[in-house]
PDB file of C-alpha atoms in Angstrom:
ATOM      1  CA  UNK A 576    -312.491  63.292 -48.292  1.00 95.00           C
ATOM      2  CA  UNK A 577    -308.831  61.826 -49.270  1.00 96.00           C
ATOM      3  CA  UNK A 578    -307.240  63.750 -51.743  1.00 97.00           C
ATOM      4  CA  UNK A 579    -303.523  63.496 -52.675  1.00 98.00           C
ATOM      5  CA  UNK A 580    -301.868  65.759 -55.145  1.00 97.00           C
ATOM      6  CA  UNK A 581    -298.703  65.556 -56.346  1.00 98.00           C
ATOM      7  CA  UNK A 582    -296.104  68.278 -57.248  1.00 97.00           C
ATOM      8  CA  UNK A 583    -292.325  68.732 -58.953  1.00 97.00           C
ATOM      9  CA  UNK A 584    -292.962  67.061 -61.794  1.00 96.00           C
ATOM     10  CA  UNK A 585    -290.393  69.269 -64.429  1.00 96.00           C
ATOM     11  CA  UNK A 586    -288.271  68.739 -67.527  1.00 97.00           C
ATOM     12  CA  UNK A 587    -284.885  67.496 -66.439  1.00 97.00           C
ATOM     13  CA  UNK A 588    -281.454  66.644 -68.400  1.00 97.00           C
ATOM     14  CA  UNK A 589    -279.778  63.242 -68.074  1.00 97.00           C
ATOM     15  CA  UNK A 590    -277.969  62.912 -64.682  1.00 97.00           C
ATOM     16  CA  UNK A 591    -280.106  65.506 -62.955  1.00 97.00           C
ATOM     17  CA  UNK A 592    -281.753  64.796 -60.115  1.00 98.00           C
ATOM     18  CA  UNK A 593    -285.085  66.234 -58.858  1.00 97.00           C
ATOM     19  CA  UNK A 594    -287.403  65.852 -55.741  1.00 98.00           C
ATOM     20  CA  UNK A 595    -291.147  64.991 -56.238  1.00 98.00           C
ATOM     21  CA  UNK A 596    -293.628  65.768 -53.257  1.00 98.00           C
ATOM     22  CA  UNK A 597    -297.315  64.565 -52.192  1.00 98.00           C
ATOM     23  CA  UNK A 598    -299.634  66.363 -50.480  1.00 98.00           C
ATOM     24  CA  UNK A 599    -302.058  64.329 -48.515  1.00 98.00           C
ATOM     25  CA  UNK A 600    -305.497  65.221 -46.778  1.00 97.00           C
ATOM     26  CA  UNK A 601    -308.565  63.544 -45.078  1.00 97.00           C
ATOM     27  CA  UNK A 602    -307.051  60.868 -43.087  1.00 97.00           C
ATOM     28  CA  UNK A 603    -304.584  60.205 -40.175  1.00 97.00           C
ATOM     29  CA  UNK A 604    -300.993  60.173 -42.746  1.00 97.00           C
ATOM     30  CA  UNK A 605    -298.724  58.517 -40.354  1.00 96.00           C
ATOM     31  CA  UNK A 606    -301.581  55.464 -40.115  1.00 96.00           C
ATOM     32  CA  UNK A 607    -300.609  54.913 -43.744  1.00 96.00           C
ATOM     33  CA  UNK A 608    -297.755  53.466 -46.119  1.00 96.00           C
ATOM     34  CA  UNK A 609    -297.556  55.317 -48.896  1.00 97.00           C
ATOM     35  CA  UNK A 610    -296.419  54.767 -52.114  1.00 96.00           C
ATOM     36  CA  UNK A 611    -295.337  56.039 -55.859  1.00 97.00           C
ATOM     37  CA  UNK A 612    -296.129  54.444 -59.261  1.00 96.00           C
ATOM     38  CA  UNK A 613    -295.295  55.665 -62.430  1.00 96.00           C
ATOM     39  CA  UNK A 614    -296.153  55.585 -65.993  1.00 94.00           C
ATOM     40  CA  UNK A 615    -293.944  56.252 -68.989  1.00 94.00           C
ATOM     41  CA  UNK A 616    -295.883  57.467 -72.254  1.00 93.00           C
ATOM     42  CA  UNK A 617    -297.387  54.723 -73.842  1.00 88.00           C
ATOM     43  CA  UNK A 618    -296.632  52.214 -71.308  1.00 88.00           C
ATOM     44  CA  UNK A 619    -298.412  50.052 -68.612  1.00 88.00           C
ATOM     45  CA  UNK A 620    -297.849  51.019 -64.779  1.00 91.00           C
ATOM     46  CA  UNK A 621    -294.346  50.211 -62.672  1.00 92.00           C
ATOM     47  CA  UNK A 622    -294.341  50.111 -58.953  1.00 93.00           C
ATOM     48  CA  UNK A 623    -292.242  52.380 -57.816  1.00 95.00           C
ATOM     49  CA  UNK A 624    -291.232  52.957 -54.062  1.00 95.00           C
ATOM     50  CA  UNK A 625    -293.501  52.352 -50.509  1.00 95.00           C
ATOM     51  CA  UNK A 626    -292.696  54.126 -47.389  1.00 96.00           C
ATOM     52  CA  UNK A 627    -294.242  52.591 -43.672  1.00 95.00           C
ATOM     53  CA  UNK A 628    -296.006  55.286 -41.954  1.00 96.00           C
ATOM     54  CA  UNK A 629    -293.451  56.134 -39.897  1.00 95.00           C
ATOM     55  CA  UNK A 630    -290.956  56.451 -42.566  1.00 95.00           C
ATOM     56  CA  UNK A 631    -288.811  53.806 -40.905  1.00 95.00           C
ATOM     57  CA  UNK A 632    -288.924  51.252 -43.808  1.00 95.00           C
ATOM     58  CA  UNK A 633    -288.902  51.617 -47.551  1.00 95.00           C
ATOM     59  CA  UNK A 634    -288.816  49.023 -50.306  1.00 93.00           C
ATOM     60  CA  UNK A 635    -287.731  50.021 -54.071  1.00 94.00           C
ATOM     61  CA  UNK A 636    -287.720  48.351 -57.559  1.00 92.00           C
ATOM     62  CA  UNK A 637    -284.823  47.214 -58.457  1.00 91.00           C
ATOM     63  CA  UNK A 638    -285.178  49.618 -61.440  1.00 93.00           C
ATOM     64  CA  UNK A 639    -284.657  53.036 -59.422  1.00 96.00           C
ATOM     65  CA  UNK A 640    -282.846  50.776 -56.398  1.00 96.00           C
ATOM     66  CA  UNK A 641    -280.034  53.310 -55.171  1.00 97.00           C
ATOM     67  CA  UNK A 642    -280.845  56.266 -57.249  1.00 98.00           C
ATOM     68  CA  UNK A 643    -284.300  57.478 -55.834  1.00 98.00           C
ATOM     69  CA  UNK A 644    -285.017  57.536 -52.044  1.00 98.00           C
ATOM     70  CA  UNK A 645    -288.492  57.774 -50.646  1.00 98.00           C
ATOM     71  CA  UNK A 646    -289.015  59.913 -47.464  1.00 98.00           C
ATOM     72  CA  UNK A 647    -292.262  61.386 -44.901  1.00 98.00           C
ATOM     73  CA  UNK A 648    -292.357  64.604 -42.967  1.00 97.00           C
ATOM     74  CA  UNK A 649    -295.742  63.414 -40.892  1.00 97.00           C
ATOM     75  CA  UNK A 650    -296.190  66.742 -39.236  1.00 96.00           C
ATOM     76  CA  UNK A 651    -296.750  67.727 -43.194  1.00 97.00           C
ATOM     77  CA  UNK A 652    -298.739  65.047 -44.136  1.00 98.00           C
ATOM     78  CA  UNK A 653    -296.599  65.041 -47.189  1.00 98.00           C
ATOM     79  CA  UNK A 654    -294.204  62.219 -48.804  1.00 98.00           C
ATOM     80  CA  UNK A 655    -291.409  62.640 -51.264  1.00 98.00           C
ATOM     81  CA  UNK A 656    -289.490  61.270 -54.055  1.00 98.00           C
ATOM     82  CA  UNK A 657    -285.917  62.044 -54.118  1.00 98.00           C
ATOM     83  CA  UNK A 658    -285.000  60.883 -58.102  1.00 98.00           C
ATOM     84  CA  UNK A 659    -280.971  61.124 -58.619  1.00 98.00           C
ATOM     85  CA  UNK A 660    -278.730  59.815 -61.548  1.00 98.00           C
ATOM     86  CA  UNK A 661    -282.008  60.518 -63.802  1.00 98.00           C
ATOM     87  CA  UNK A 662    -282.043  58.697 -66.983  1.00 98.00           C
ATOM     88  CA  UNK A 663    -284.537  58.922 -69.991  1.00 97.00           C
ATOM     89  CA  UNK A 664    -286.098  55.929 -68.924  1.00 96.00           C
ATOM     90  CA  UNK A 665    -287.368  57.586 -65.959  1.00 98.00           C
ATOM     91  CA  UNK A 666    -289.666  60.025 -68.248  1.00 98.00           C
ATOM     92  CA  UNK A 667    -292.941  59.145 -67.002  1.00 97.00           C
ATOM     93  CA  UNK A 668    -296.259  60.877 -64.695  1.00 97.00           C
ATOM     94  CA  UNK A 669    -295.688  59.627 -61.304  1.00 98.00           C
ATOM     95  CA  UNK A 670    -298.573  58.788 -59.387  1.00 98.00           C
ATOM     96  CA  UNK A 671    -298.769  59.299 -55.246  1.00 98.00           C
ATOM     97  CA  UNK A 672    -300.869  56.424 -53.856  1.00 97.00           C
ATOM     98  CA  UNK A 673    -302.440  55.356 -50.590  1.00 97.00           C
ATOM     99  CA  UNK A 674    -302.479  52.039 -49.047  1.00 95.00           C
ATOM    100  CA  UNK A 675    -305.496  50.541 -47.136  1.00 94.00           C
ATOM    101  CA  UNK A 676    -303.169  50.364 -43.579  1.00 87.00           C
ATOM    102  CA  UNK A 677    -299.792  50.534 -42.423  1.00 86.00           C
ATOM    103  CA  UNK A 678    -298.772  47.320 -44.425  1.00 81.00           C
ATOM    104  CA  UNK A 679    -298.516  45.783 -47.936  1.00 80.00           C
ATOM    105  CA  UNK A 680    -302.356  44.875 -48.559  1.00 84.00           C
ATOM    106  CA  UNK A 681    -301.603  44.657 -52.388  1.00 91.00           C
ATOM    107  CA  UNK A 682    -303.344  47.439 -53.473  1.00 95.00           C
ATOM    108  CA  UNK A 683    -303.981  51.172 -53.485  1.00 96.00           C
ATOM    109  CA  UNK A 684    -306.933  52.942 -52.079  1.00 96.00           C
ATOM    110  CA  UNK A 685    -306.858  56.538 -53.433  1.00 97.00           C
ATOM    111  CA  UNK A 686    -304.052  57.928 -55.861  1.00 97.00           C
ATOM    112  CA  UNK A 687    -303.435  61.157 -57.050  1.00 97.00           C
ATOM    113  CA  UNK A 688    -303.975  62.949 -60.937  1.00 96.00           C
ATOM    114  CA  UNK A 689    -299.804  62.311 -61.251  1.00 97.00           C
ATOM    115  CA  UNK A 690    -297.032  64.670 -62.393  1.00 97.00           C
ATOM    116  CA  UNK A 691    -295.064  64.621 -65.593  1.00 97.00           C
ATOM    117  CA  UNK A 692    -291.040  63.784 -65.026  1.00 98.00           C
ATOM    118  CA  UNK A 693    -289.434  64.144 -68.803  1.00 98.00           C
ATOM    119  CA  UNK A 694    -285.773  63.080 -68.931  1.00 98.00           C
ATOM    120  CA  UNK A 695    -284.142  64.775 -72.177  1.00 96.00           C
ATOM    121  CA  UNK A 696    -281.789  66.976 -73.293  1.00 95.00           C
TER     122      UNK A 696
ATOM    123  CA  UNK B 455    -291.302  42.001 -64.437  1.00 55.00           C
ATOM    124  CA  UNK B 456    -293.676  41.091 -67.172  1.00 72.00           C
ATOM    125  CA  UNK B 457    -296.898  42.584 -67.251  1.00 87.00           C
ATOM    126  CA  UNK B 458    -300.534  41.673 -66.553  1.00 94.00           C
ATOM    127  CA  UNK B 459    -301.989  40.704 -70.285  1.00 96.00           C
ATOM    128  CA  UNK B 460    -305.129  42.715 -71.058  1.00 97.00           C
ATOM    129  CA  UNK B 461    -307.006  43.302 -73.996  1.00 97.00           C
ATOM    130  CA  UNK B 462    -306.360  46.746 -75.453  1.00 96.00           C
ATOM    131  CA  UNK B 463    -309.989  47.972 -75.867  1.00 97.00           C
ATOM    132  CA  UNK B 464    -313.058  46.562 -75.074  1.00 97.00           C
ATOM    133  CA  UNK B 465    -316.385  47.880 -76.164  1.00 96.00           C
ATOM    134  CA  UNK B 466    -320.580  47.836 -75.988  1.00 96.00           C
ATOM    135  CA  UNK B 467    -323.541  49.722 -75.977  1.00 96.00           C
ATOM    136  CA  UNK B 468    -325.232  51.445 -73.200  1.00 97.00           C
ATOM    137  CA  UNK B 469    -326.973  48.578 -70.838  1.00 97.00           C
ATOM    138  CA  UNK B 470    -325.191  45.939 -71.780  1.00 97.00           C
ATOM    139  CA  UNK B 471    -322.485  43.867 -70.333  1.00 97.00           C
ATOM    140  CA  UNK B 472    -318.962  43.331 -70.973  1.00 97.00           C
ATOM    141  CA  UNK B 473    -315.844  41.700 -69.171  1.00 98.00           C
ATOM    142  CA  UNK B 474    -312.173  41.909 -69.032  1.00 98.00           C
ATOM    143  CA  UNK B 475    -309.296  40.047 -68.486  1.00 98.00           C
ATOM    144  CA  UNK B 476    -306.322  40.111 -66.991  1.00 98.00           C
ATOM    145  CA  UNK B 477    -303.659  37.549 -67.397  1.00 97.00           C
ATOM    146  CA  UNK B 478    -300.593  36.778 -65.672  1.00 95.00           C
ATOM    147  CA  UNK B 479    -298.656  33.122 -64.250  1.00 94.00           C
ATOM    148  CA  UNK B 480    -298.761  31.315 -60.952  1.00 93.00           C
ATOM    149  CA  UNK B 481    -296.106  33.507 -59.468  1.00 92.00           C
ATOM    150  CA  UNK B 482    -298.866  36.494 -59.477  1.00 93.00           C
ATOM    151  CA  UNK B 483    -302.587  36.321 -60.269  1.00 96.00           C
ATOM    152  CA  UNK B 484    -302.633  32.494 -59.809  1.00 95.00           C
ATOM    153  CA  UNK B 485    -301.106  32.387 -56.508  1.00 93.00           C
ATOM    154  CA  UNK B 486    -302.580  34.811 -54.714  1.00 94.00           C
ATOM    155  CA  UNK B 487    -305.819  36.394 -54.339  1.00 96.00           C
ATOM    156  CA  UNK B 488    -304.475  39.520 -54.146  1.00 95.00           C
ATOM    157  CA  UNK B 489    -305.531  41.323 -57.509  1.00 97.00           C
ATOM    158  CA  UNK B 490    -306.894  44.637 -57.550  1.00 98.00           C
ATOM    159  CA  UNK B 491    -308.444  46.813 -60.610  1.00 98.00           C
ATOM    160  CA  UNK B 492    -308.588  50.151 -61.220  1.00 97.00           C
ATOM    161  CA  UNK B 493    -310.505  53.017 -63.078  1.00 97.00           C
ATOM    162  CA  UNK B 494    -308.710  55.611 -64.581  1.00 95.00           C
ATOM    163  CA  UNK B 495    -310.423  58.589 -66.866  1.00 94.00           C
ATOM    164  CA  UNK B 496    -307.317  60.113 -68.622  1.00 89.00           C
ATOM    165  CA  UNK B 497    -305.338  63.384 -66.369  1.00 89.00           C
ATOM    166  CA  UNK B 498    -307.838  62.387 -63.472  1.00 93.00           C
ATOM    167  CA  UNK B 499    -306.462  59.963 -60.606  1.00 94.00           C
ATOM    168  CA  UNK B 500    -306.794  56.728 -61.103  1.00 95.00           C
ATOM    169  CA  UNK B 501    -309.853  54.988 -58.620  1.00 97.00           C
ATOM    170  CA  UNK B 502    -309.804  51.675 -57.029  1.00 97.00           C
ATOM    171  CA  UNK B 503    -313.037  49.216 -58.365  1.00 98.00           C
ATOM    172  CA  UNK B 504    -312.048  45.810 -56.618  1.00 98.00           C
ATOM    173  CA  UNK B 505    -309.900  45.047 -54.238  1.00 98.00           C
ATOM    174  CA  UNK B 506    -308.605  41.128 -53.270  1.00 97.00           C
ATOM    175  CA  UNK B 507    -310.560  39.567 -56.503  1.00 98.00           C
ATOM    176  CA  UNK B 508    -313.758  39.677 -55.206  1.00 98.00           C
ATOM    177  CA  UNK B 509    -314.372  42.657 -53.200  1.00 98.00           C
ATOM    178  CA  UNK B 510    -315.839  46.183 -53.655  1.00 98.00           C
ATOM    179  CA  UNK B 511    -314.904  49.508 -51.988  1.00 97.00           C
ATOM    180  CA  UNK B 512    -317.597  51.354 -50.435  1.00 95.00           C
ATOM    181  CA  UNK B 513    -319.130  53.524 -52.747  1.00 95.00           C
ATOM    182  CA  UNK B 514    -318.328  51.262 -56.105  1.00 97.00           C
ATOM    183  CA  UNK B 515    -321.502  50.380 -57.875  1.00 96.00           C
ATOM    184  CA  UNK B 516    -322.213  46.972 -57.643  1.00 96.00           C
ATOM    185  CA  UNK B 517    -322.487  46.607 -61.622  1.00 97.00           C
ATOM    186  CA  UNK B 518    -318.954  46.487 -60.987  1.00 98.00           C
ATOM    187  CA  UNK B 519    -317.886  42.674 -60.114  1.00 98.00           C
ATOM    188  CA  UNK B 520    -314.469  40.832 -59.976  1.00 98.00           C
ATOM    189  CA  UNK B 521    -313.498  37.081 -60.457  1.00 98.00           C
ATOM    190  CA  UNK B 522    -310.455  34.829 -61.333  1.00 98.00           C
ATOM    191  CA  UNK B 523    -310.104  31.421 -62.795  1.00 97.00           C
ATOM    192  CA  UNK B 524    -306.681  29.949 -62.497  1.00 97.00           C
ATOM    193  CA  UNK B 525    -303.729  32.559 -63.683  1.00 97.00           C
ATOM    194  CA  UNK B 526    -306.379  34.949 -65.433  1.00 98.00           C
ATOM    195  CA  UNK B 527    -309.244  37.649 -63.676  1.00 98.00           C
ATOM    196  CA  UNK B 528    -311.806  39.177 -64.953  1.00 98.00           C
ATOM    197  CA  UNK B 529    -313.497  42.441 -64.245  1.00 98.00           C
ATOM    198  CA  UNK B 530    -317.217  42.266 -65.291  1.00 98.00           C
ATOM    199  CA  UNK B 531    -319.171  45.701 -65.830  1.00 98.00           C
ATOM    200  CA  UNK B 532    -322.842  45.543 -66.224  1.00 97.00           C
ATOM    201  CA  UNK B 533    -325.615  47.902 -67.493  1.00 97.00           C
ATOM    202  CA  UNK B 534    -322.629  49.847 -69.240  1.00 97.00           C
ATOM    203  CA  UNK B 535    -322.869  53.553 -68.946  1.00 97.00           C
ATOM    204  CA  UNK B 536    -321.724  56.573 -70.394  1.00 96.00           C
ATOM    205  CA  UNK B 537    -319.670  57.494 -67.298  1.00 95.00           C
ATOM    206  CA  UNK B 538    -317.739  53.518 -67.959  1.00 97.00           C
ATOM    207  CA  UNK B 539    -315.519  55.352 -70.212  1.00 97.00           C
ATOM    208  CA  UNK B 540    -311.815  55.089 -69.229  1.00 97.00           C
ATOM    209  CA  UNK B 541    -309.432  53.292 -68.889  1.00 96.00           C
ATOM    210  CA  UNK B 542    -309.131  49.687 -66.967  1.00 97.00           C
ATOM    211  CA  UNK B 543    -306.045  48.560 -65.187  1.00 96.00           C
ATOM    212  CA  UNK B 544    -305.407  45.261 -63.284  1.00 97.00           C
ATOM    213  CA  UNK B 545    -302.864  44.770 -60.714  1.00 96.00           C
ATOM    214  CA  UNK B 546    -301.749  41.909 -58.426  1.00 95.00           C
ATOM    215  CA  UNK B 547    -299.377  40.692 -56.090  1.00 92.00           C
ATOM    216  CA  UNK B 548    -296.177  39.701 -57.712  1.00 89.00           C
ATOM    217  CA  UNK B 549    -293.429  36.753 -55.996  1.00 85.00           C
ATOM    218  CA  UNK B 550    -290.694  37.918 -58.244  1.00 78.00           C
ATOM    219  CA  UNK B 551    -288.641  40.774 -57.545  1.00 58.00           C
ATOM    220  CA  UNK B 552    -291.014  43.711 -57.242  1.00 68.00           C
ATOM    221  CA  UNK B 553    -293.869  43.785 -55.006  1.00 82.00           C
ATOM    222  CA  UNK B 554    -296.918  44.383 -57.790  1.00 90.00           C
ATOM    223  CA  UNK B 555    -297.375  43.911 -61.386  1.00 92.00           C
ATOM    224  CA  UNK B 556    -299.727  46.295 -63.201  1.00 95.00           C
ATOM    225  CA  UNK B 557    -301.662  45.494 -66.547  1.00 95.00           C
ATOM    226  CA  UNK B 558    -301.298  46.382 -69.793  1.00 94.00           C
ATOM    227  CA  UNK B 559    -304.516  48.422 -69.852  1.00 95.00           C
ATOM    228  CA  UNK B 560    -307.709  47.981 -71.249  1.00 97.00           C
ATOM    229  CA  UNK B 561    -309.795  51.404 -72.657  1.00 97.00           C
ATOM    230  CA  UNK B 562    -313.144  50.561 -72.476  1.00 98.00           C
ATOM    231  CA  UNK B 563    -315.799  52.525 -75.199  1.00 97.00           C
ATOM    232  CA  UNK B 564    -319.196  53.182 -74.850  1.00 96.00           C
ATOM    233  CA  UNK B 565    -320.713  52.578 -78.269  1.00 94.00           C
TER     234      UNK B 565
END
């Protein structure tokens, strides 16, 4: 069975930075790109970051372009989310999600339940 | 990038039918066939329904169908059940700067 489950998720002041992880189980990880989503309160979904499964290419949204940084340990079967320069706009539950293959198929297999990130002070 | 357009709620009693939609432009849903829709029951991960317009995962009921007409798709559910509760997202390939648009979100209610 695929499960993913996301951890890190924390209140965090303007400018901080934080590191969000994904645990992964139930299939080969480094067959897989990987990706995050998030959701701010009240909002609709926003791409986030993909990673290949050998970590050796990433793609971002513009919107987080420079200050977060999306990275795989394989022998962990775990991804991360390095978020710097955090801004308010970043509050939102992040979501960990699976792609069908090693490529950009358009959509997302399994996800995880998500973790809260607030921005505040 | 703009959003998919669904309705906010959609609603109907147990057994019967209802649809969705999900509307974008040509430069997402109406170029591609690459639109996806997901189930999501609040603090639970969110689960894939149809993938590529069309297509179900293994293990999706089949009262679960997808189509698209021009710039706007449609998730049908029929024989509504109890368990139909949640949440409905649409997502599709986007040509503009990010790689996927999501939609606005539709909560579906059984009566």
């Amino acid at each position: 069975e695929v499960q993913l489950l996301e951890s890190g998720g924390i209140l965090v002041q303007p400018g901080g930075s934080l590191r969000l992880s994904c645990a992964a189980s139930g299939f080969t990880f480094s067959n897989y790109l990987m990706t995050w989503v998030r959701q701010p309160p009240g909002k609709g979904l926003e791409w986030v970051s993909s990673i290949s499964g050998s970590g050796g290419a990433t793609s971002y949204a513009d919107s987080v372009k420079g200050r977060f940084s999306m990275s795989r340990h394989n022998s962990q079967n775990t991804v991360f989310l390095q978020m710097n320069s955090l801004r308010a706009e970043d509050t939102a539950v992040y979501y960990c999600a699976k792609n069908p293959g090693d490529y950009e198929a358009y959509y997302f297999d399994y996800w995880g339940p998500g973790t809260l990130v607030t921005v505040s002070s | 990038q703009s959003a998919l357009t669904q309705p906010a709620s959609v609603s109907g009693s147990p057994g019967q039918s209802i649809t969705i939609s999900c509307t974008g432009t040509s430069s997402d849903i109406g170029g591609y066939n690459y639109v996806s829709w997901y189930q999501h029951h609040p603090g639970k991960a969110p689960r894939l329904i149809i993938y590529d317009v069309t297509n179900r995962p293994s293990g999706i009921s089949d009262r679960f169908s997808g189509s698209k007409s021009g710039a706007t798709a449609s998730l049908a559910i029929s024989g509504l059940q109890a368990g139909d509760e949640a949440d409905y997202f649409c997502s599709s390939y986007s040509f503009y700067n990010s790689l996927y648009v999501f939609g606005t979100g539709t909560k579906v209610t059984v009566l």
